[in-house]
Short mmCIF file of C-alpha atoms in Angstrom, two decimals:
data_model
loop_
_atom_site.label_atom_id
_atom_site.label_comp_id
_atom_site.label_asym_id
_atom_site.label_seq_id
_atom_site.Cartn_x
_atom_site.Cartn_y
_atom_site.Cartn_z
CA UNK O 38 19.50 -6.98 1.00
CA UNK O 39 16.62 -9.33 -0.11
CA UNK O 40 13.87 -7.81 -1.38
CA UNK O 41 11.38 -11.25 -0.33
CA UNK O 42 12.88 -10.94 2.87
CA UNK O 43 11.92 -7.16 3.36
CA UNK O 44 8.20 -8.29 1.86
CA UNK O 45 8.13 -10.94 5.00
CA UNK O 46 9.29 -8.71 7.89
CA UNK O 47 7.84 -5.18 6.99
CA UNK O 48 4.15 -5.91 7.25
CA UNK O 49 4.83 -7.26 10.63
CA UNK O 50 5.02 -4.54 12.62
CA UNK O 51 1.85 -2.89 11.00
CA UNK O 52 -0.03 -6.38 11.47
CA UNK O 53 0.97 -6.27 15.05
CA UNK O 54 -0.53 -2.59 15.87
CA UNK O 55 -3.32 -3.15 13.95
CA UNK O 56 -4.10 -6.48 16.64
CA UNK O 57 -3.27 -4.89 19.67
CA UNK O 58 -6.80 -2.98 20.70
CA UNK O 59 -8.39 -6.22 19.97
CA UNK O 60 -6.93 -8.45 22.35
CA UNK O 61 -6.70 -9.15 25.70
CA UNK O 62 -4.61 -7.66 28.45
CA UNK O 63 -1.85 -10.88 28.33
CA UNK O 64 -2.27 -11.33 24.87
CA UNK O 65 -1.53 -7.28 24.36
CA UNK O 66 1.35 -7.69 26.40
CA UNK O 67 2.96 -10.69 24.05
CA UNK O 68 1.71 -8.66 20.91
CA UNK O 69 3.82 -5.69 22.28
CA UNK O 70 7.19 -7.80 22.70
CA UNK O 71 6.54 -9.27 19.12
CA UNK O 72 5.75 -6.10 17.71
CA UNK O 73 8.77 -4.59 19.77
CA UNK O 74 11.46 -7.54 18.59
CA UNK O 75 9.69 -7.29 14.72
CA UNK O 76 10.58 -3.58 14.54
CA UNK O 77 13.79 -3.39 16.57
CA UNK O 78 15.12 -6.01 13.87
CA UNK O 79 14.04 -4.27 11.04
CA UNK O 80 15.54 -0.75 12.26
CA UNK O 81 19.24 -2.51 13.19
CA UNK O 82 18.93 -4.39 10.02
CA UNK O 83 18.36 -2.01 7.56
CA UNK O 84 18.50 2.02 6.72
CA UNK O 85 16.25 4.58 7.37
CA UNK O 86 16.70 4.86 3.26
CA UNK O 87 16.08 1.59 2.71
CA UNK O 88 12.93 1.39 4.86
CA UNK O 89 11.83 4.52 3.72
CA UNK O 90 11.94 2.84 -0.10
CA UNK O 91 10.14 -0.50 0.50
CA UNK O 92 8.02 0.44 3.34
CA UNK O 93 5.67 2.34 1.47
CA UNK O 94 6.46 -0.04 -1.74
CA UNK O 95 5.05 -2.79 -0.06
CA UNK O 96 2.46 -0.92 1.88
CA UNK O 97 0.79 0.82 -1.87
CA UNK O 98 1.77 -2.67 -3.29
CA UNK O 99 -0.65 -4.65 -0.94
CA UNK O 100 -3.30 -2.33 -0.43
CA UNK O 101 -3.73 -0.07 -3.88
CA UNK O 102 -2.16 -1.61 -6.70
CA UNK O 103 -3.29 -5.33 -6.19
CA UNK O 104 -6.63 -4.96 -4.63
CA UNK O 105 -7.53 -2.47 -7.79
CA UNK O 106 -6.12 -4.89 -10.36
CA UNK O 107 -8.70 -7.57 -8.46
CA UNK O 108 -11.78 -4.93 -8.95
CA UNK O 109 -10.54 -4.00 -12.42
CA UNK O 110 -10.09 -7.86 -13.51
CA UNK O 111 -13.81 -8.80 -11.57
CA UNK O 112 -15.34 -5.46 -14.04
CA UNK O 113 -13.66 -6.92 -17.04
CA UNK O 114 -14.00 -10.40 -16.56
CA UNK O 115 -17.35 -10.86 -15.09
CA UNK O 116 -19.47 -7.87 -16.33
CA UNK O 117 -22.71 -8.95 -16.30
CA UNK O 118 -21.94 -9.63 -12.23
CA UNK O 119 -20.07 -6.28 -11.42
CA UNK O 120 -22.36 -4.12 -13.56
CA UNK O 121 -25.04 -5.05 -10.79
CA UNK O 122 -22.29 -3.41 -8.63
CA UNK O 123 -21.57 -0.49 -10.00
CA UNK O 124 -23.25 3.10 -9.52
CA UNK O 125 -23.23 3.76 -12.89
CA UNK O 126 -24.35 0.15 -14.29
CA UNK O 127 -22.97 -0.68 -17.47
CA UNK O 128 -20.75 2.50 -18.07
CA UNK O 129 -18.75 2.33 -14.42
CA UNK O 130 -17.47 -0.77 -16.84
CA UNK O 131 -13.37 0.22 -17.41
CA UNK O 132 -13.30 -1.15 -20.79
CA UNK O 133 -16.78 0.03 -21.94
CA UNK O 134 -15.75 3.81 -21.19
CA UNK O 135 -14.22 6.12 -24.28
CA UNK O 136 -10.85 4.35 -25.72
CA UNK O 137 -12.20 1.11 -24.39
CA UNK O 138 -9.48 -1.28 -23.01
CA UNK O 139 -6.65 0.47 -24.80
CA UNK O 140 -7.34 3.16 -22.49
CA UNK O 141 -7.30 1.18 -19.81
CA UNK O 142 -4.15 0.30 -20.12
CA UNK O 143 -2.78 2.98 -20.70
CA UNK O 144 -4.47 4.13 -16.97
CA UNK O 145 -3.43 1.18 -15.51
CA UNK O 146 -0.07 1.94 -16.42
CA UNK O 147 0.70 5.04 -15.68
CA UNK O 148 -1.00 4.95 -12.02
CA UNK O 149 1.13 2.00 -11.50
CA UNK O 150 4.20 4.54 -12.45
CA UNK O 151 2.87 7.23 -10.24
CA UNK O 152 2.61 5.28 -7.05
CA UNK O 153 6.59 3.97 -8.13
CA UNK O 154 7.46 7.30 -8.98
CA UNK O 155 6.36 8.99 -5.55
CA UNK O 156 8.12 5.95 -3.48
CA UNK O 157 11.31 7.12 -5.82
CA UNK O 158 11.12 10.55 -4.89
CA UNK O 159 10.85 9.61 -1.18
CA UNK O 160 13.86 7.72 -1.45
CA UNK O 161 16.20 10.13 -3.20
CA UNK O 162 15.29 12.48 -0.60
CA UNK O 163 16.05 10.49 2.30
CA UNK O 164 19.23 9.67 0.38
CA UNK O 165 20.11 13.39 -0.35
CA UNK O 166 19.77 14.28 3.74
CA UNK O 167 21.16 10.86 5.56
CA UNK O 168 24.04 10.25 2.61
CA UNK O 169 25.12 13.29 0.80
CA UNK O 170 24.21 15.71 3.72
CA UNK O 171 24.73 13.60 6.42
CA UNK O 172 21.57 14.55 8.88
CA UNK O 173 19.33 12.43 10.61
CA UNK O 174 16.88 11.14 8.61
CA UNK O 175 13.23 13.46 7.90
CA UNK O 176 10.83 10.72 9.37
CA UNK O 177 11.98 9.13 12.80
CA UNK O 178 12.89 5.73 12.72
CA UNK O 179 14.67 5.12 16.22
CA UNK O 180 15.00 6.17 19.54
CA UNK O 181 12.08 7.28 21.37
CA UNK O 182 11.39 7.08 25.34
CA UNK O 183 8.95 4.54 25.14
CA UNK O 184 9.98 1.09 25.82
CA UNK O 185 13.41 -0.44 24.79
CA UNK O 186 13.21 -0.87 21.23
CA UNK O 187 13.00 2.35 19.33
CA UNK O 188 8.65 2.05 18.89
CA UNK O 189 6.48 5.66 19.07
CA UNK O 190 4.02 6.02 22.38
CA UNK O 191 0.52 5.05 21.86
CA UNK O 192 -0.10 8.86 22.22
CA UNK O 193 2.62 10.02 19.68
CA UNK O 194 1.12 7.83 17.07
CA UNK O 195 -2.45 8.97 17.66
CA UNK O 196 -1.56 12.58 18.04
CA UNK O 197 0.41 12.61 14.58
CA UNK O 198 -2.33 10.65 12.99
CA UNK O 199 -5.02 12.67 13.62
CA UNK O 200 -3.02 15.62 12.69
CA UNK O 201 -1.64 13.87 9.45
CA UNK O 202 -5.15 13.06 8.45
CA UNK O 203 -6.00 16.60 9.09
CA UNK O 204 -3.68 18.21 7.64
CA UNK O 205 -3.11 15.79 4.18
CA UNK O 206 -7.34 16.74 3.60
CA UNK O 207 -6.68 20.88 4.33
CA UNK O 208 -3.99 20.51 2.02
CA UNK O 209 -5.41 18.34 -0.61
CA UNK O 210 -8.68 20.71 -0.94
CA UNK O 211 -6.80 23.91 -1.54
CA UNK O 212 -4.18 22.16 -4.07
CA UNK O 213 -7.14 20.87 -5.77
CA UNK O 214 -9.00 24.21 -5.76
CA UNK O 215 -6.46 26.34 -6.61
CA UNK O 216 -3.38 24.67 -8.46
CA UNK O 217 -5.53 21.50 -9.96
CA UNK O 218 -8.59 23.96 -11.06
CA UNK O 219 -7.33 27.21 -11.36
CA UNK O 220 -9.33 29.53 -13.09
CA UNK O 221 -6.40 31.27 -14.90
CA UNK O 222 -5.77 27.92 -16.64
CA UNK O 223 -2.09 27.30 -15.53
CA UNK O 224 -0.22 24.49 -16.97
CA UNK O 225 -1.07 22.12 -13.77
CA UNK O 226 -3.84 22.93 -14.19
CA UNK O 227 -4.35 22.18 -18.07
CA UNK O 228 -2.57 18.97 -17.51
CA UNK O 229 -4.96 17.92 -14.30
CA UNK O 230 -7.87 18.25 -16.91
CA UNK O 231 -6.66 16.40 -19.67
CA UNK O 232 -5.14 13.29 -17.88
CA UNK O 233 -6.98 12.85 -14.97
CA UNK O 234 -10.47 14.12 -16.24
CA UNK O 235 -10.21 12.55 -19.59
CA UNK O 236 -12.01 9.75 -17.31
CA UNK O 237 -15.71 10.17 -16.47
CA UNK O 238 -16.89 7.33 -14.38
CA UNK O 239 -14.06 6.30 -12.01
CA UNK O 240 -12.36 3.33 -11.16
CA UNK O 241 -9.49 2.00 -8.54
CA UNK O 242 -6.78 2.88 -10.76
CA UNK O 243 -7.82 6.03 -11.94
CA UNK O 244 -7.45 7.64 -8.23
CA UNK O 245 -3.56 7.82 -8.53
CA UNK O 246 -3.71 8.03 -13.21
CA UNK O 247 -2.69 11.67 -13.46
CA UNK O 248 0.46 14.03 -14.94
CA UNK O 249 3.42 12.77 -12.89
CA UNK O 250 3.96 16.51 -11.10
CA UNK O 251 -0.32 16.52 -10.61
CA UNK O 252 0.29 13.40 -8.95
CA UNK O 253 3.21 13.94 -6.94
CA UNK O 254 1.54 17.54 -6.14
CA UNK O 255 -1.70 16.30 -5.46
CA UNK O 256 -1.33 12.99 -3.81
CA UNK O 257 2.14 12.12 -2.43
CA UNK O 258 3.19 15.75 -1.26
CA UNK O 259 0.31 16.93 1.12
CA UNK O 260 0.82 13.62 2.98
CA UNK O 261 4.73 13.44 3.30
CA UNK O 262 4.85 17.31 3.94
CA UNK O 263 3.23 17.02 7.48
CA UNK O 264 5.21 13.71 8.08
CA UNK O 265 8.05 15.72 7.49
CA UNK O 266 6.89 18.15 9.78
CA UNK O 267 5.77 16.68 12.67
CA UNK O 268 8.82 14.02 12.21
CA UNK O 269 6.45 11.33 12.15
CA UNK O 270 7.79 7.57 13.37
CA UNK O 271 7.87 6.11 10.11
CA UNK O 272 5.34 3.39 11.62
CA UNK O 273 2.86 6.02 11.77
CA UNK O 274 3.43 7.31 8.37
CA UNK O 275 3.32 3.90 7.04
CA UNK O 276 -0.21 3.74 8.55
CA UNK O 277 -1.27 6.89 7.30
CA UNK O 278 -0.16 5.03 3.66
CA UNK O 279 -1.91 2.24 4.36
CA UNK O 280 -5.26 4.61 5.33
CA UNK O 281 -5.23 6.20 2.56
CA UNK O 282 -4.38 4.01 0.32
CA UNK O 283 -7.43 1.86 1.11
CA UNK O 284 -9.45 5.30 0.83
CA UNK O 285 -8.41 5.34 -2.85
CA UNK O 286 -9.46 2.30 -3.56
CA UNK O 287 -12.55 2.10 -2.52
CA UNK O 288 -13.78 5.49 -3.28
CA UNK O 289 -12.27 5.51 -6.86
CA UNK O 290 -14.10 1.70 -7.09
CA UNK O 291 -17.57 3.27 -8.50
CA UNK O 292 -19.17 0.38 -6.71
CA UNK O 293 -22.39 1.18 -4.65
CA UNK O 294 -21.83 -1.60 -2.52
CA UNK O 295 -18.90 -0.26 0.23
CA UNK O 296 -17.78 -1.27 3.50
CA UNK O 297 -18.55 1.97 5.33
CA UNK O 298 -22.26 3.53 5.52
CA UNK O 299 -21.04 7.35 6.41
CA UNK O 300 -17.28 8.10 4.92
CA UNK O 301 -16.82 5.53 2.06
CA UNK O 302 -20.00 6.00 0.63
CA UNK O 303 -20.48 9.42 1.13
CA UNK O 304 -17.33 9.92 -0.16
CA UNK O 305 -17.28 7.64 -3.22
CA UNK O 306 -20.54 9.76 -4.11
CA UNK O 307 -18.81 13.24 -3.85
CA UNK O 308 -15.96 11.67 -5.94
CA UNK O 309 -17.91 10.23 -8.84
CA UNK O 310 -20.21 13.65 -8.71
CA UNK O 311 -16.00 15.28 -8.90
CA UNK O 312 -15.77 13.12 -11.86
CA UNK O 313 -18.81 13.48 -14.14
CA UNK O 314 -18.72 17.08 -13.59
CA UNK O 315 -15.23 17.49 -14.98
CA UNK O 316 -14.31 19.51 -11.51
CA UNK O 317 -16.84 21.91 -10.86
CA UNK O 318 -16.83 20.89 -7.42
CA UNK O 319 -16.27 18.36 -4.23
CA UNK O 320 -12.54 19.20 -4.38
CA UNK O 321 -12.23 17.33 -1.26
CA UNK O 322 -13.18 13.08 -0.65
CA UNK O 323 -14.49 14.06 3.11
CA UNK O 324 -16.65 17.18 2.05
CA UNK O 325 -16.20 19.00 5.13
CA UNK O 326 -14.00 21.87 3.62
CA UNK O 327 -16.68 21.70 0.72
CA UNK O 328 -19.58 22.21 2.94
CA UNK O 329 -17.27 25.44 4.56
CA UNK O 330 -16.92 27.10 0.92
CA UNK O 331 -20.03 25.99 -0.82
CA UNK O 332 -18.37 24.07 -3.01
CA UNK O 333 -20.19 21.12 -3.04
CA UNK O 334 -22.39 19.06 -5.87
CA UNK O 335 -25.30 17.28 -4.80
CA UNK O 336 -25.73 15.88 -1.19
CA UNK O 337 -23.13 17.68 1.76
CA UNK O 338 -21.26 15.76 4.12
CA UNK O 339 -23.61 17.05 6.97
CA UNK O 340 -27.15 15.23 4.98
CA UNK O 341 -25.06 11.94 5.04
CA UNK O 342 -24.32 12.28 8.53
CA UNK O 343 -27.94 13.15 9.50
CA UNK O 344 -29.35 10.76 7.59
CA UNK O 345 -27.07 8.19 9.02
CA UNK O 346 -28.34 9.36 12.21
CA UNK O 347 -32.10 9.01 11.02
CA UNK O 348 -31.16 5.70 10.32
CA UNK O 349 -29.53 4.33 12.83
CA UNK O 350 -31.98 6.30 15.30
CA UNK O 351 -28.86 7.94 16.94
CA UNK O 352 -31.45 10.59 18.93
CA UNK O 353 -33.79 7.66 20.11
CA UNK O 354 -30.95 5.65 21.19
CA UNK O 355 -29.34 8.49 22.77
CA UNK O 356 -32.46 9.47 24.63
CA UNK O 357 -33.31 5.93 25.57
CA UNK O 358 -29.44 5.67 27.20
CA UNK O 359 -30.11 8.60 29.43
CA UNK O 360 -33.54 7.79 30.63
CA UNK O 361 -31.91 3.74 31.32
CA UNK O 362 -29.11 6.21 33.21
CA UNK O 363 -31.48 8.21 34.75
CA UNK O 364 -33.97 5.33 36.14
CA UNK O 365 -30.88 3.60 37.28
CA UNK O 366 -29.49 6.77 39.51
CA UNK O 367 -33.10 6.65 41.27
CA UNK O 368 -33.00 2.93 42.01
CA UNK O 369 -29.70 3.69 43.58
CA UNK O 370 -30.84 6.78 45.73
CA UNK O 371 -34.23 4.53 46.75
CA UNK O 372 -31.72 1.84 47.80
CA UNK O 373 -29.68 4.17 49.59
CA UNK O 374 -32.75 6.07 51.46
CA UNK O 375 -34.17 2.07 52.57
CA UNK O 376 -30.51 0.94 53.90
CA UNK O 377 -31.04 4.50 55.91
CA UNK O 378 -34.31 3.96 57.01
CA UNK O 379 -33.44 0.36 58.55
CA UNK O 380 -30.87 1.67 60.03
#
């Protein structure tokens, strides 16, 4: 097996979805057979081990480790330019934070070994239930009743989305709350605090820099469990990685300047707030669950939507939609009651 040649066909079949709502009808249709024929050759040619191994490699590869090494070599190599960027000006600089670039490093290094060690774990347990115990494998890679070539149904890949996303953020919050920042002090707990909050003022990297077991509790486990569960297609798992792996990255960026106005800001706010605080709060990147328990530092999730709203004048817009509906439902009656009259 070559490992370019797994780098060349494995994004296809994300690149493909990811096109489809944005084209035509005919050019949908050809999108579907190339996205069909990408997949159906990737599933004959390889293992549901070996796809399980460098799909989300190359997935974390493209769109968490190398986009933060670009944000963390911009902050380092052109200061004076990204400290206009940053929340915290000068100190959301890596390499001007406490241990300077040696620290750094050392972050870099072991988030790098976290996101390897969680694709690792994946694999051995994919190899433990297809090889040693021979059962079908714990994400679905084949064989659905959807077309010919073994591809999810538009509404089996929504449905598990949604419920991944739901379900990886429930699950998240209450690790974080009470395994991550226990009040008894456990050792996870203990360990959480000294790696992960021995950093202040985030950046990319430091979203995934944590004790191996924090990590693989933390970050990798509340995702794959409900895969696991719901036997996602690994095509919708894979974009669940890719979904959150973006999230991390941005979020973790400390840069003001985001490419969302509600979530990623919002979020990279109740992160940073997370950060300085040393955990006293905004256990969870969305905020809703902190909103529920009062557990929330500075602005909730529900002032960012409303002043999103305020805004965008959501209620002016909305108001201006259904008088334009309503004054068009009398034209249509007045029409009607004329061609009556005529006749």
């Amino acid at each position: 097996m070559s490992l370019s040649a797994l780098l060349n066909l494995i994004p296809l079949p994300i690149a493909s979805l990811l096109a489809i709502p944005m084209l035509s009808s005919w050019s949908t249709s050809l999108n579907l057979i190339f996205l069909s024929l990408a997949w159906t050759t990737l599933a004959a040619t390889y293992s549901p081990l070996q796809l399980e191994l460098f799909g989300p490699l190359v997935v974390r590869l493209a769109l968490y480790i190398l986009p933060s090494l670009i944000f963390l070599i911009f902050d380092i190599g052109v200061p004076s330019l990204a400290v206009e960027l940053k929340a915290h000006g000068k100190w959301g600089i890596p390499s001007n934070q406490r241990g300077g670039k040696r620290k750094v490093r050392h972050v870099v290094a072991w988030s790098v070994a976290n996101v390897l060690l969680s694709v690792l774990v994946q694999a051995a347990i994919e190899f433990v239930v297809t090889d040693v115990l021979n059962m079908k494998s714990l994400l679905r890679i084949k064989g659905t009743r959807w077309g010919l070539n073994h591809l999810p149904s538009p509404w089996s890949m929504a449905k598990h989305a949604l419920a991944g996303v739901l379900m990886r953020n429930v699950l998240q919050y209450y690790i974080h709350t009470n395994l991550l920042h226990s009040p008894n002090g456990d050792r996870l707990a203990d360990w959480h605090a000294s790696w992960h909050h021995s950093i202040q003022v985030p950046y990319s990297f430091v979203a995934d820099y944590d004790h191996p077991v924090c990590h693989l509790v933390h970050r990798w486990l509340p995702l794959y469990l409900p895969a696991v569960a719901l036997r996602m297609h690994i095509l919708t798992y894979l974009l669940l990685v890719a979904f959150f792996s973006l999230e991390e990255t941005f979020v973790y960026s400390g840069y003001n300047v985001l490419p969302s106005t509600i979530m990623l800001r919002g979020m990279a706010r109740r992160t940073e707030a997370h950060m300085l605080s040393e955990g006293d709060g905004n256990y969870g990147s969305i905020g809703v669950l902190d909103w529920c328990h009062g557990t929330t530092i500075g602005k909730d999730v529900m002032e960012d939507l409303k002043a999103e709203m305020d805004k965008h004048d959501v209620e002016e817009k909305t108001a201006r939609t259904i008088d334009g509906a309503g004054g068009m439902a009398d034209k249509v009656k007045s029409r009607v009651r004329k061609g009556r009259g005529k006749k």
